[in-house]
Amino acid sequence: MLELVNVSTGMPWFYTIIAGTVFARLILLPFSIKQLRNSGALAPHQPRLMELKEELNRAYAAGDKLGVQRVALKQRKVYEESGVSMLPMLLMPFVQLPVTLGMFFGVKRLCTLPLEQLHWSGVSFLPDLTVADPYYILPITAAALMNVQLLVGASDMAATTDRTTVAHMINAFRVVSIISIPLMGQFPSGLNLYVLTGIAAMLVQTSVLRQNAVRKLLRIPLLPKNTNVKPVTLKESVDHLKKWFREKNEEAQRQAAAAASRKKKF
């Protein structure tokens, strides 16, 4: 796709990568709109879905297979009442993944090809797209924009997920974004340009689709007013992660003990 854009427009590779990335985001836009429609439709049922999630966890912990099936039927009923199909909603992120990863590895491979034009990108401050950014400007900017995107998109995530969980997820992504700076700094500037452009395009898309007038035009349910996510500290997120691992370990031990008990009976 990038080669087609470059040949048909004659643009330097710097602008070709930007244009190709924006075009890829436009291809994925209908899927993003569909995902927002689903999450918006489920938002009023969020308290009930959280109750069912807790009930499901208890059924799993007790090894109650019939209980798990009953809760699954209740969840399906809630989805049906909201007009959302469970399977398409679960598959939606995986539909977008091939395009995103395809572009990532495509640009990465592009920067290794013997194309003389890549050494003359068309802009003075980033002349060679095949070498790493010596000042880490691109990866640092991408990490900063990622954190802004997390804040802007938090309300949409909170519409279908427990807000405390969303707050911990945001902290996790913040840590990942910081850790990724030295890693991404080793990749060619062309690849970092793609990542930065993709995050910037996503941020613009999220900001535009948050506007009530745009949501009404695209038939996306308006977000409830009480979807603000209360920030949590990094220490609270670490404690939450430790608690989660401890509970999973205890659950595994209970299941192992129950399985051993059943074997003794036979």
PDB file of C-alpha atoms in Angstrom:
ATOM      1  CA  MET A   1       0.000   0.000   0.000  1.00  0.00           C
ATOM      2  CA  LEU A   2       2.805   2.420   0.876  1.00  0.00           C
ATOM      3  CA  GLU A   3       4.517   1.770  -2.442  1.00  0.00           C
ATOM      4  CA  LEU A   4       1.247   2.484  -4.259  1.00  0.00           C
ATOM      5  CA  VAL A   5       0.858   5.779  -2.398  1.00  0.00           C
ATOM      6  CA  ASN A   6       4.455   6.736  -3.110  1.00  0.00           C
ATOM      7  CA  VAL A   7       4.332   5.895  -6.813  1.00  0.00           C
ATOM      8  CA  SER A   8       0.911   7.424  -7.464  1.00  0.00           C
ATOM      9  CA  THR A   9       1.530  10.688  -5.599  1.00  0.00           C
ATOM     10  CA  GLY A  10       5.284  11.165  -5.951  1.00  0.00           C
ATOM     11  CA  MET A  11       5.463  12.238  -2.309  1.00  0.00           C
ATOM     12  CA  PRO A  12       8.709  11.786  -0.359  1.00  0.00           C
ATOM     13  CA  TRP A  13       8.738   8.716   1.887  1.00  0.00           C
ATOM     14  CA  PHE A  14       8.291  10.828   5.026  1.00  0.00           C
ATOM     15  CA  TYR A  15       4.871  11.999   3.855  1.00  0.00           C
ATOM     16  CA  THR A  16       4.119   8.638   2.239  1.00  0.00           C
ATOM     17  CA  ILE A  17       4.378   6.875   5.604  1.00  0.00           C
ATOM     18  CA  ILE A  18       2.143   9.501   7.220  1.00  0.00           C
ATOM     19  CA  ALA A  19      -0.442   9.277   4.430  1.00  0.00           C
ATOM     20  CA  GLY A  20      -0.384   5.465   4.451  1.00  0.00           C
ATOM     21  CA  THR A  21      -0.853   5.356   8.210  1.00  0.00           C
ATOM     22  CA  VAL A  22      -3.799   7.762   8.099  1.00  0.00           C
ATOM     23  CA  PHE A  23      -5.334   5.742   5.257  1.00  0.00           C
ATOM     24  CA  ALA A  24      -5.012   2.558   7.342  1.00  0.00           C
ATOM     25  CA  ARG A  25      -6.790   4.284  10.252  1.00  0.00           C
ATOM     26  CA  LEU A  26      -9.584   5.326   7.880  1.00  0.00           C
ATOM     27  CA  ILE A  27      -9.980   1.696   6.788  1.00  0.00           C
ATOM     28  CA  LEU A  28     -10.417   0.703  10.442  1.00  0.00           C
ATOM     29  CA  LEU A  29     -12.767   3.600  11.230  1.00  0.00           C
ATOM     30  CA  PRO A  30     -16.022   1.664  10.541  1.00  0.00           C
ATOM     31  CA  PHE A  31     -14.898  -1.041  12.991  1.00  0.00           C
ATOM     32  CA  SER A  32     -14.092   1.591  15.620  1.00  0.00           C
ATOM     33  CA  ILE A  33     -17.513   3.190  15.165  1.00  0.00           C
ATOM     34  CA  LYS A  34     -19.204  -0.215  15.499  1.00  0.00           C
ATOM     35  CA  GLN A  35     -17.214  -0.904  18.663  1.00  0.00           C
ATOM     36  CA  LEU A  36     -18.295   2.450  20.129  1.00  0.00           C
ATOM     37  CA  ARG A  37     -21.931   1.723  19.291  1.00  0.00           C
ATOM     38  CA  ASN A  38     -21.689  -1.574  21.138  1.00  0.00           C
ATOM     39  CA  SER A  39     -19.958  -0.110  24.196  1.00  0.00           C
ATOM     40  CA  GLY A  40     -22.423   2.784  24.267  1.00  0.00           C
ATOM     41  CA  ALA A  41     -25.377   0.388  24.121  1.00  0.00           C
ATOM     42  CA  LEU A  42     -23.917  -1.655  26.991  1.00  0.00           C
ATOM     43  CA  ALA A  43     -23.092   1.352  29.190  1.00  0.00           C
ATOM     44  CA  PRO A  44     -26.535   1.502  30.929  1.00  0.00           C
ATOM     45  CA  HIS A  45     -26.195  -2.213  31.778  1.00  0.00           C
ATOM     46  CA  GLN A  46     -22.733  -1.830  33.281  1.00  0.00           C
ATOM     47  CA  PRO A  47     -23.771  -2.333  36.949  1.00  0.00           C
ATOM     48  CA  ARG A  48     -25.628  -5.540  36.067  1.00  0.00           C
ATOM     49  CA  LEU A  49     -22.683  -6.833  34.007  1.00  0.00           C
ATOM     50  CA  MET A  50     -20.320  -6.170  36.930  1.00  0.00           C
ATOM     51  CA  GLU A  51     -22.612  -8.151  39.244  1.00  0.00           C
ATOM     52  CA  LEU A  52     -22.665 -11.047  36.786  1.00  0.00           C
ATOM     53  CA  LYS A  53     -18.879 -10.921  36.487  1.00  0.00           C
ATOM     54  CA  GLU A  54     -18.545 -11.318  40.263  1.00  0.00           C
ATOM     55  CA  GLU A  55     -21.095 -14.116  40.220  1.00  0.00           C
ATOM     56  CA  LEU A  56     -19.162 -15.825  37.418  1.00  0.00           C
ATOM     57  CA  ASN A  57     -15.893 -15.556  39.355  1.00  0.00           C
ATOM     58  CA  ARG A  58     -17.528 -17.155  42.393  1.00  0.00           C
ATOM     59  CA  ALA A  59     -18.895 -19.987  40.253  1.00  0.00           C
ATOM     60  CA  TYR A  60     -15.457 -20.614  38.751  1.00  0.00           C
ATOM     61  CA  ALA A  61     -13.824 -20.539  42.196  1.00  0.00           C
ATOM     62  CA  ALA A  62     -16.344 -23.080  43.517  1.00  0.00           C
ATOM     63  CA  GLY A  63     -15.986 -25.298  40.453  1.00  0.00           C
ATOM     64  CA  ASP A  64     -19.718 -24.949  39.819  1.00  0.00           C
ATOM     65  CA  LYS A  65     -20.041 -25.728  36.093  1.00  0.00           C
ATOM     66  CA  LEU A  66     -23.827 -25.398  36.131  1.00  0.00           C
ATOM     67  CA  GLY A  67     -23.461 -22.047  37.869  1.00  0.00           C
ATOM     68  CA  VAL A  68     -21.048 -20.880  35.182  1.00  0.00           C
ATOM     69  CA  GLN A  69     -23.545 -21.839  32.477  1.00  0.00           C
ATOM     70  CA  ARG A  70     -26.390 -20.040  34.279  1.00  0.00           C
ATOM     71  CA  VAL A  71     -24.351 -16.833  34.557  1.00  0.00           C
ATOM     72  CA  ALA A  72     -23.303 -17.098  30.898  1.00  0.00           C
ATOM     73  CA  LEU A  73     -26.984 -17.281  29.915  1.00  0.00           C
ATOM     74  CA  LYS A  74     -27.742 -14.230  32.070  1.00  0.00           C
ATOM     75  CA  GLN A  75     -24.899 -12.320  30.395  1.00  0.00           C
ATOM     76  CA  ARG A  76     -26.189 -13.281  26.970  1.00  0.00           C
ATOM     77  CA  LYS A  77     -29.638 -12.031  27.925  1.00  0.00           C
ATOM     78  CA  VAL A  78     -28.209  -8.642  28.967  1.00  0.00           C
ATOM     79  CA  TYR A  79     -26.382  -8.382  25.632  1.00  0.00           C
ATOM     80  CA  GLU A  80     -29.569  -9.274  23.760  1.00  0.00           C
ATOM     81  CA  GLU A  81     -31.537  -6.636  25.672  1.00  0.00           C
ATOM     82  CA  SER A  82     -28.961  -4.022  24.679  1.00  0.00           C
ATOM     83  CA  GLY A  83     -28.989  -5.161  21.042  1.00  0.00           C
ATOM     84  CA  VAL A  84     -25.346  -6.235  21.079  1.00  0.00           C
ATOM     85  CA  SER A  85     -24.038  -9.584  19.833  1.00  0.00           C
ATOM     86  CA  MET A  86     -21.387 -11.035  22.153  1.00  0.00           C
ATOM     87  CA  LEU A  87     -19.226 -12.828  19.578  1.00  0.00           C
ATOM     88  CA  PRO A  88     -18.787  -9.919  17.095  1.00  0.00           C
ATOM     89  CA  MET A  89     -17.949  -7.583  19.974  1.00  0.00           C
ATOM     90  CA  LEU A  90     -15.308  -9.965  21.315  1.00  0.00           C
ATOM     91  CA  LEU A  91     -13.834 -10.446  17.836  1.00  0.00           C
ATOM     92  CA  MET A  92     -13.800  -6.733  16.925  1.00  0.00           C
ATOM     93  CA  PRO A  93     -10.283  -5.982  18.313  1.00  0.00           C
ATOM     94  CA  PHE A  94      -8.865  -9.039  16.510  1.00  0.00           C
ATOM     95  CA  VAL A  95     -10.355  -7.842  13.208  1.00  0.00           C
ATOM     96  CA  GLN A  96      -8.300  -4.646  13.455  1.00  0.00           C
ATOM     97  CA  LEU A  97      -5.112  -6.392  14.594  1.00  0.00           C
ATOM     98  CA  PRO A  98      -3.982  -7.740  11.162  1.00  0.00           C
ATOM     99  CA  VAL A  99      -4.076  -4.250   9.618  1.00  0.00           C
ATOM    100  CA  THR A 100      -2.151  -2.680  12.508  1.00  0.00           C
ATOM    101  CA  LEU A 101       0.488  -5.402  12.674  1.00  0.00           C
ATOM    102  CA  GLY A 102       0.684  -5.619   8.890  1.00  0.00           C
ATOM    103  CA  MET A 103       1.491  -1.917   8.669  1.00  0.00           C
ATOM    104  CA  PHE A 104       4.016  -2.149  11.512  1.00  0.00           C
ATOM    105  CA  PHE A 105       6.012  -5.003   9.998  1.00  0.00           C
ATOM    106  CA  GLY A 106       5.538  -3.595   6.499  1.00  0.00           C
ATOM    107  CA  VAL A 107       7.130  -0.274   7.445  1.00  0.00           C
ATOM    108  CA  LYS A 108       9.836  -2.085   9.438  1.00  0.00           C
ATOM    109  CA  ARG A 109      10.723  -4.145   6.369  1.00  0.00           C
ATOM    110  CA  LEU A 110      10.522  -1.069   4.128  1.00  0.00           C
ATOM    111  CA  CYS A 111      13.215   0.661   6.166  1.00  0.00           C
ATOM    112  CA  THR A 112      15.606  -2.234   5.496  1.00  0.00           C
ATOM    113  CA  LEU A 113      15.176  -2.195   1.710  1.00  0.00           C
ATOM    114  CA  PRO A 114      17.921  -0.705  -0.509  1.00  0.00           C
ATOM    115  CA  LEU A 115      15.837   2.339  -1.514  1.00  0.00           C
ATOM    116  CA  GLU A 116      17.942   5.437  -1.977  1.00  0.00           C
ATOM    117  CA  GLN A 117      14.876   7.650  -1.493  1.00  0.00           C
ATOM    118  CA  LEU A 118      14.599   6.493   2.137  1.00  0.00           C
ATOM    119  CA  HIS A 119      17.909   8.211   2.837  1.00  0.00           C
ATOM    120  CA  TRP A 120      16.415  11.489   1.585  1.00  0.00           C
ATOM    121  CA  SER A 121      13.057  11.565   3.341  1.00  0.00           C
ATOM    122  CA  GLY A 122      12.034  15.024   2.188  1.00  0.00           C
ATOM    123  CA  VAL A 123      12.365  16.857   5.519  1.00  0.00           C
ATOM    124  CA  SER A 124      15.528  18.432   6.896  1.00  0.00           C
ATOM    125  CA  PHE A 125      15.061  17.508  10.582  1.00  0.00           C
ATOM    126  CA  LEU A 126      14.682  13.784   9.787  1.00  0.00           C
ATOM    127  CA  PRO A 127      16.650  13.193   6.589  1.00  0.00           C
ATOM    128  CA  ASP A 128      17.316   9.435   6.806  1.00  0.00           C
ATOM    129  CA  LEU A 129      14.373   7.149   7.636  1.00  0.00           C
ATOM    130  CA  THR A 130      16.548   4.022   7.783  1.00  0.00           C
ATOM    131  CA  VAL A 131      18.516   5.042  10.891  1.00  0.00           C
ATOM    132  CA  ALA A 132      17.393   5.473  14.498  1.00  0.00           C
ATOM    133  CA  ASP A 133      16.380   8.870  15.826  1.00  0.00           C
ATOM    134  CA  PRO A 134      19.575   9.983  17.650  1.00  0.00           C
ATOM    135  CA  TYR A 135      17.663  12.415  19.886  1.00  0.00           C
ATOM    136  CA  TYR A 136      14.753  10.051  20.728  1.00  0.00           C
ATOM    137  CA  ILE A 137      12.321  12.791  19.729  1.00  0.00           C
ATOM    138  CA  LEU A 138       9.925  10.434  17.917  1.00  0.00           C
ATOM    139  CA  PRO A 139       9.670   7.711  20.605  1.00  0.00           C
ATOM    140  CA  ILE A 140       9.349  10.261  23.422  1.00  0.00           C
ATOM    141  CA  THR A 141       6.631  12.157  21.552  1.00  0.00           C
ATOM    142  CA  ALA A 142       4.826   8.892  20.798  1.00  0.00           C
ATOM    143  CA  ALA A 143       4.920   7.906  24.485  1.00  0.00           C
ATOM    144  CA  ALA A 144       3.574  11.331  25.503  1.00  0.00           C
ATOM    145  CA  LEU A 145       0.728  11.151  22.980  1.00  0.00           C
ATOM    146  CA  MET A 146      -0.074   7.612  24.129  1.00  0.00           C
ATOM    147  CA  ASN A 147      -0.597   8.911  27.671  1.00  0.00           C
ATOM    148  CA  VAL A 148      -2.874  11.681  26.371  1.00  0.00           C
ATOM    149  CA  GLN A 149      -4.821   9.080  24.356  1.00  0.00           C
ATOM    150  CA  LEU A 150      -5.278   6.982  27.511  1.00  0.00           C
ATOM    151  CA  LEU A 151      -6.813   9.943  29.332  1.00  0.00           C
ATOM    152  CA  VAL A 152      -9.080  10.919  26.434  1.00  0.00           C
ATOM    153  CA  GLY A 153     -10.291   7.371  25.811  1.00  0.00           C
ATOM    154  CA  ALA A 154     -10.773   6.415  29.466  1.00  0.00           C
ATOM    155  CA  SER A 155     -14.486   7.294  29.459  1.00  0.00           C
ATOM    156  CA  ASP A 156     -15.186   4.982  26.526  1.00  0.00           C
ATOM    157  CA  MET A 157     -13.349   2.141  28.255  1.00  0.00           C
ATOM    158  CA  ALA A 158     -15.237   2.798  31.513  1.00  0.00           C
ATOM    159  CA  ALA A 159     -18.546   2.393  29.683  1.00  0.00           C
ATOM    160  CA  THR A 160     -18.086  -1.396  29.525  1.00  0.00           C
ATOM    161  CA  THR A 161     -15.383  -2.079  32.128  1.00  0.00           C
ATOM    162  CA  ASP A 162     -15.126  -1.554  35.862  1.00  0.00           C
ATOM    163  CA  ARG A 163     -13.646   1.912  36.421  1.00  0.00           C
ATOM    164  CA  THR A 164     -11.119   0.735  38.975  1.00  0.00           C
ATOM    165  CA  THR A 165      -9.892  -1.845  36.467  1.00  0.00           C
ATOM    166  CA  VAL A 166      -9.652   0.878  33.801  1.00  0.00           C
ATOM    167  CA  ALA A 167      -7.587   3.048  36.156  1.00  0.00           C
ATOM    168  CA  HIS A 168      -5.158   0.173  36.775  1.00  0.00           C
ATOM    169  CA  MET A 169      -5.004  -0.548  33.023  1.00  0.00           C
ATOM    170  CA  ILE A 170      -4.106   3.086  32.349  1.00  0.00           C
ATOM    171  CA  ASN A 171      -1.246   2.871  34.862  1.00  0.00           C
ATOM    172  CA  ALA A 172      -0.019  -0.332  33.219  1.00  0.00           C
ATOM    173  CA  PHE A 173      -0.035   1.254  29.749  1.00  0.00           C
ATOM    174  CA  ARG A 174       1.776   4.297  31.133  1.00  0.00           C
ATOM    175  CA  VAL A 175       4.564   2.100  32.448  1.00  0.00           C
ATOM    176  CA  VAL A 176       4.723   0.238  29.126  1.00  0.00           C
ATOM    177  CA  SER A 177       4.874   3.516  27.187  1.00  0.00           C
ATOM    178  CA  ILE A 178       7.851   4.697  29.243  1.00  0.00           C
ATOM    179  CA  ILE A 179       9.662   1.352  29.018  1.00  0.00           C
ATOM    180  CA  SER A 180       9.126   1.326  25.249  1.00  0.00           C
ATOM    181  CA  ILE A 181      11.057   4.585  24.709  1.00  0.00           C
ATOM    182  CA  PRO A 182      14.583   3.063  24.739  1.00  0.00           C
ATOM    183  CA  LEU A 183      13.310   0.006  22.857  1.00  0.00           C
ATOM    184  CA  MET A 184      11.624   1.998  20.075  1.00  0.00           C
ATOM    185  CA  GLY A 185      14.624   4.302  19.972  1.00  0.00           C
ATOM    186  CA  GLN A 186      16.626   1.437  18.473  1.00  0.00           C
ATOM    187  CA  PHE A 187      14.273   1.061  15.493  1.00  0.00           C
ATOM    188  CA  PRO A 188      14.557   3.088  12.254  1.00  0.00           C
ATOM    189  CA  SER A 189      13.061   6.567  12.243  1.00  0.00           C
ATOM    190  CA  GLY A 190      10.599   5.512   9.546  1.00  0.00           C
ATOM    191  CA  LEU A 191       9.051   2.925  11.870  1.00  0.00           C
ATOM    192  CA  ASN A 192       8.883   5.408  14.742  1.00  0.00           C
ATOM    193  CA  LEU A 193       7.213   7.866  12.372  1.00  0.00           C
ATOM    194  CA  TYR A 194       4.543   5.262  11.624  1.00  0.00           C
ATOM    195  CA  VAL A 195       3.957   4.586  15.348  1.00  0.00           C
ATOM    196  CA  LEU A 196       3.782   8.301  16.164  1.00  0.00           C
ATOM    197  CA  THR A 197       1.398   9.010  13.276  1.00  0.00           C
ATOM    198  CA  GLY A 198      -0.812   6.068  14.261  1.00  0.00           C
ATOM    199  CA  ILE A 199      -1.110   7.265  17.873  1.00  0.00           C
ATOM    200  CA  ALA A 200      -1.769  10.857  16.757  1.00  0.00           C
ATOM    201  CA  ALA A 201      -4.470   9.686  14.321  1.00  0.00           C
ATOM    202  CA  MET A 202      -6.062   7.567  17.051  1.00  0.00           C
ATOM    203  CA  LEU A 203      -6.036  10.534  19.438  1.00  0.00           C
ATOM    204  CA  VAL A 204      -7.743  12.776  16.864  1.00  0.00           C
ATOM    205  CA  GLN A 205     -10.288  10.037  16.107  1.00  0.00           C
ATOM    206  CA  THR A 206     -11.092   9.522  19.792  1.00  0.00           C
ATOM    207  CA  SER A 207     -11.438  13.265  20.407  1.00  0.00           C
ATOM    208  CA  VAL A 208     -13.771  13.735  17.432  1.00  0.00           C
ATOM    209  CA  LEU A 209     -15.917  10.694  18.261  1.00  0.00           C
ATOM    210  CA  ARG A 210     -16.405  11.954  21.819  1.00  0.00           C
ATOM    211  CA  GLN A 211     -18.358  14.960  20.568  1.00  0.00           C
ATOM    212  CA  ASN A 212     -22.117  14.578  21.113  1.00  0.00           C
ATOM    213  CA  ALA A 213     -22.980  16.023  17.687  1.00  0.00           C
ATOM    214  CA  VAL A 214     -20.694  13.499  15.961  1.00  0.00           C
ATOM    215  CA  ARG A 215     -22.053  10.605  18.038  1.00  0.00           C
ATOM    216  CA  LYS A 216     -25.629  11.543  17.139  1.00  0.00           C
ATOM    217  CA  LEU A 217     -24.721  11.802  13.452  1.00  0.00           C
ATOM    218  CA  LEU A 218     -23.080   8.347  13.511  1.00  0.00           C
ATOM    219  CA  ARG A 219     -25.789   6.809  15.720  1.00  0.00           C
ATOM    220  CA  ILE A 220     -23.388   6.189  18.580  1.00  0.00           C
ATOM    221  CA  PRO A 221     -25.125   6.276  21.995  1.00  0.00           C
ATOM    222  CA  LEU A 222     -24.095   9.250  24.098  1.00  0.00           C
ATOM    223  CA  LEU A 223     -21.818   8.473  27.009  1.00  0.00           C
ATOM    224  CA  PRO A 224     -23.355   8.651  30.495  1.00  0.00           C
ATOM    225  CA  LYS A 225     -22.237  11.643  32.519  1.00  0.00           C
ATOM    226  CA  ASN A 226     -20.808   9.471  35.304  1.00  0.00           C
ATOM    227  CA  THR A 227     -18.106   7.641  33.337  1.00  0.00           C
ATOM    228  CA  ASN A 228     -15.148   9.633  34.664  1.00  0.00           C
ATOM    229  CA  VAL A 229     -12.293   7.407  35.824  1.00  0.00           C
ATOM    230  CA  LYS A 230     -10.742   8.237  39.175  1.00  0.00           C
ATOM    231  CA  PRO A 231      -6.944   7.954  38.920  1.00  0.00           C
ATOM    232  CA  VAL A 232      -5.106   5.506  41.172  1.00  0.00           C
ATOM    233  CA  THR A 233      -1.492   5.595  42.249  1.00  0.00           C
ATOM    234  CA  LEU A 234       1.132   3.274  40.828  1.00  0.00           C
ATOM    235  CA  LYS A 235       1.492   1.676  44.278  1.00  0.00           C
ATOM    236  CA  GLU A 236      -2.236   0.895  44.324  1.00  0.00           C
ATOM    237  CA  SER A 237      -1.910  -0.743  40.900  1.00  0.00           C
ATOM    238  CA  VAL A 238       1.036  -2.858  42.101  1.00  0.00           C
ATOM    239  CA  ASP A 239      -0.933  -3.899  45.200  1.00  0.00           C
ATOM    240  CA  HIS A 240      -3.923  -4.742  42.994  1.00  0.00           C
ATOM    241  CA  LEU A 241      -1.710  -6.908  40.762  1.00  0.00           C
ATOM    242  CA  LYS A 242      -0.248  -8.730  43.777  1.00  0.00           C
ATOM    243  CA  LYS A 243      -3.750  -9.366  45.124  1.00  0.00           C
ATOM    244  CA  TRP A 244      -4.869 -10.702  41.734  1.00  0.00           C
ATOM    245  CA  PHE A 245      -1.939 -13.147  41.561  1.00  0.00           C
ATOM    246  CA  ARG A 246      -2.547 -14.229  45.158  1.00  0.00           C
ATOM    247  CA  GLU A 247      -6.241 -14.890  44.513  1.00  0.00           C
ATOM    248  CA  LYS A 248      -5.473 -16.816  41.306  1.00  0.00           C
ATOM    249  CA  ASN A 249      -2.910 -18.921  43.176  1.00  0.00           C
ATOM    250  CA  GLU A 250      -5.391 -19.664  45.973  1.00  0.00           C
ATOM    251  CA  GLU A 251      -8.048 -20.545  43.398  1.00  0.00           C
ATOM    252  CA  ALA A 252      -5.665 -22.936  41.633  1.00  0.00           C
ATOM    253  CA  GLN A 253      -4.834 -24.595  44.955  1.00  0.00           C
ATOM    254  CA  ARG A 254      -8.532 -25.015  45.785  1.00  0.00           C
ATOM    255  CA  GLN A 255      -9.222 -26.546  42.388  1.00  0.00           C
ATOM    256  CA  ALA A 256      -6.261 -28.911  42.767  1.00  0.00           C
ATOM    257  CA  ALA A 257      -7.462 -29.950  46.247  1.00  0.00           C
ATOM    258  CA  ALA A 258     -10.997 -30.516  44.920  1.00  0.00           C
ATOM    259  CA  ALA A 259      -9.690 -32.614  42.038  1.00  0.00           C
ATOM    260  CA  ALA A 260      -7.558 -34.708  44.439  1.00  0.00           C
ATOM    261  CA  SER A 261     -10.576 -35.198  46.703  1.00  0.00           C
ATOM    262  CA  ARG A 262     -12.701 -36.446  43.799  1.00  0.00           C
ATOM    263  CA  LYS A 263     -10.003 -38.940  42.790  1.00  0.00           C
ATOM    264  CA  LYS A 264      -9.891 -40.365  46.330  1.00  0.00           C
ATOM    265  CA  LYS A 265     -13.637 -41.004  46.231  1.00  0.00           C
ATOM    266  CA  PHE A 266     -13.189 -43.165  43.159  1.00  0.00           C
TER     267      PHE A 266
END
